[in-house]
Amino acid sequence: MPLDAEGGFWRLAPDWVSRGPYAPPTPDVLKAALTGLQGLQRRLEPMTSPARHAPQLEPVPHPGCGTCSAASTARARAHMAGNAADVTQATDTIRQHPHEREDEC
């Protein structure tokens, strides 16, 4: 049954919702509604706009590297503790640590 069929929409509304009759909206009521919707739009825009600077993906530790493994563990603990500074430090260690030769790890 479509919602606009007799009583269809109102079956979804609680009993305390007025079923009418409704007066046509006045210009003042329409202006107030528009102002409220525009304010809501301004508050929601930062949440729906694309990020200006997308976060970088975290580097993956090099397999078998002790330095990377320790930094990865420290980074996971920092994430769990909500410590952004330590997350950044551990991420930088993994990103900047050389892996040209296996014996440098």
C-alpha positions in Angstrom: 0.0 0.0 0.0 1.5 3.4 -1.0 2.1 5.8 1.9 -0.1 8.4 0.2 -3.1 6.0 0.1 -5.8 6.7 2.6 -4.3 6.7 6.1 -1.1 5.2 4.8 1.3 7.9 6.0 -0.5 8.6 9.2 -0.4 4.9 10.3 3.4 5.5 10.7 3.0 8.6 12.8 2.3 8.4 16.6 -1.2 9.3 17.8 0.0 12.6 19.4 0.9 14.0 15.9 -1.8 16.3 14.7 -3.5 15.1 11.6 -4.7 18.6 10.6 -6.3 20.6 9.3 -3.3 22.7 8.5 -3.3 26.3 7.5 -1.2 27.4 4.5 2.2 28.6 5.6 2.7 32.4 5.8 5.7 34.1 4.3 7.0 34.6 7.9 6.8 30.9 8.6 8.5 30.0 5.3 11.3 32.5 6.0 11.8 31.1 9.5 12.0 27.5 8.1 14.4 28.6 5.3 16.6 30.4 7.8 16.7 27.3 10.0 17.5 25.0 7.1 20.3 27.3 5.9 21.8 27.3 9.4 21.7 23.5 9.5 23.3 23.4 6.1 26.2 25.6 7.3 26.8 23.4 10.3 26.8 20.2 8.2 29.0 21.4 5.3 32.3 20.8 7.1 31.2 17.2 7.8 30.1 16.5 4.2 32.8 18.5 2.3 35.7 16.5 0.9 38.8 16.6 3.1 41.2 19.3 2.1 44.2 17.2 3.1 43.5 13.5 3.0 45.4 11.6 5.7 48.4 9.7 4.5 48.3 5.9 4.7 50.6 4.5 7.4 53.7 2.7 6.1 53.9 -1.0 6.5 56.8 -2.4 8.5 59.5 -4.2 6.5 59.2 -8.0 7.2 61.9 -9.3 9.5 63.2 -5.8 10.5 63.6 -5.4 14.3 63.5 -1.6 14.1 60.3 -1.6 12.1 58.7 -4.3 14.2 59.4 -2.3 17.4 58.1 0.9 15.9 55.0 -0.9 14.7 54.3 -2.2 18.1 54.9 1.2 19.6 52.6 2.8 17.0 49.8 0.3 17.8 50.1 1.0 21.5 50.0 4.8 20.8 46.9 4.4 18.7 45.2 2.5 21.5 46.2 5.2 24.0 45.1 8.0 21.7 48.7 9.5 21.7 48.9 11.2 18.3 52.5 12.4 18.9 53.8 8.9 19.6 51.9 7.5 16.6 53.5 10.1 14.4 57.0 9.4 15.8 56.6 5.6 15.3 55.2 6.1 11.8 58.1 8.4 10.9 60.6 5.8 12.2 59.0 3.1 9.9 58.8 5.5 6.9 62.4 6.8 7.2 64.2 3.6 8.2 66.4 2.4 5.4 65.9 -1.1 3.9 68.4 -1.2 1.0 70.2 -4.1 2.6 68.7 -6.7 4.9 71.7 -6.5 7.3 71.0 -2.8 8.0 67.8 -3.7 9.9 
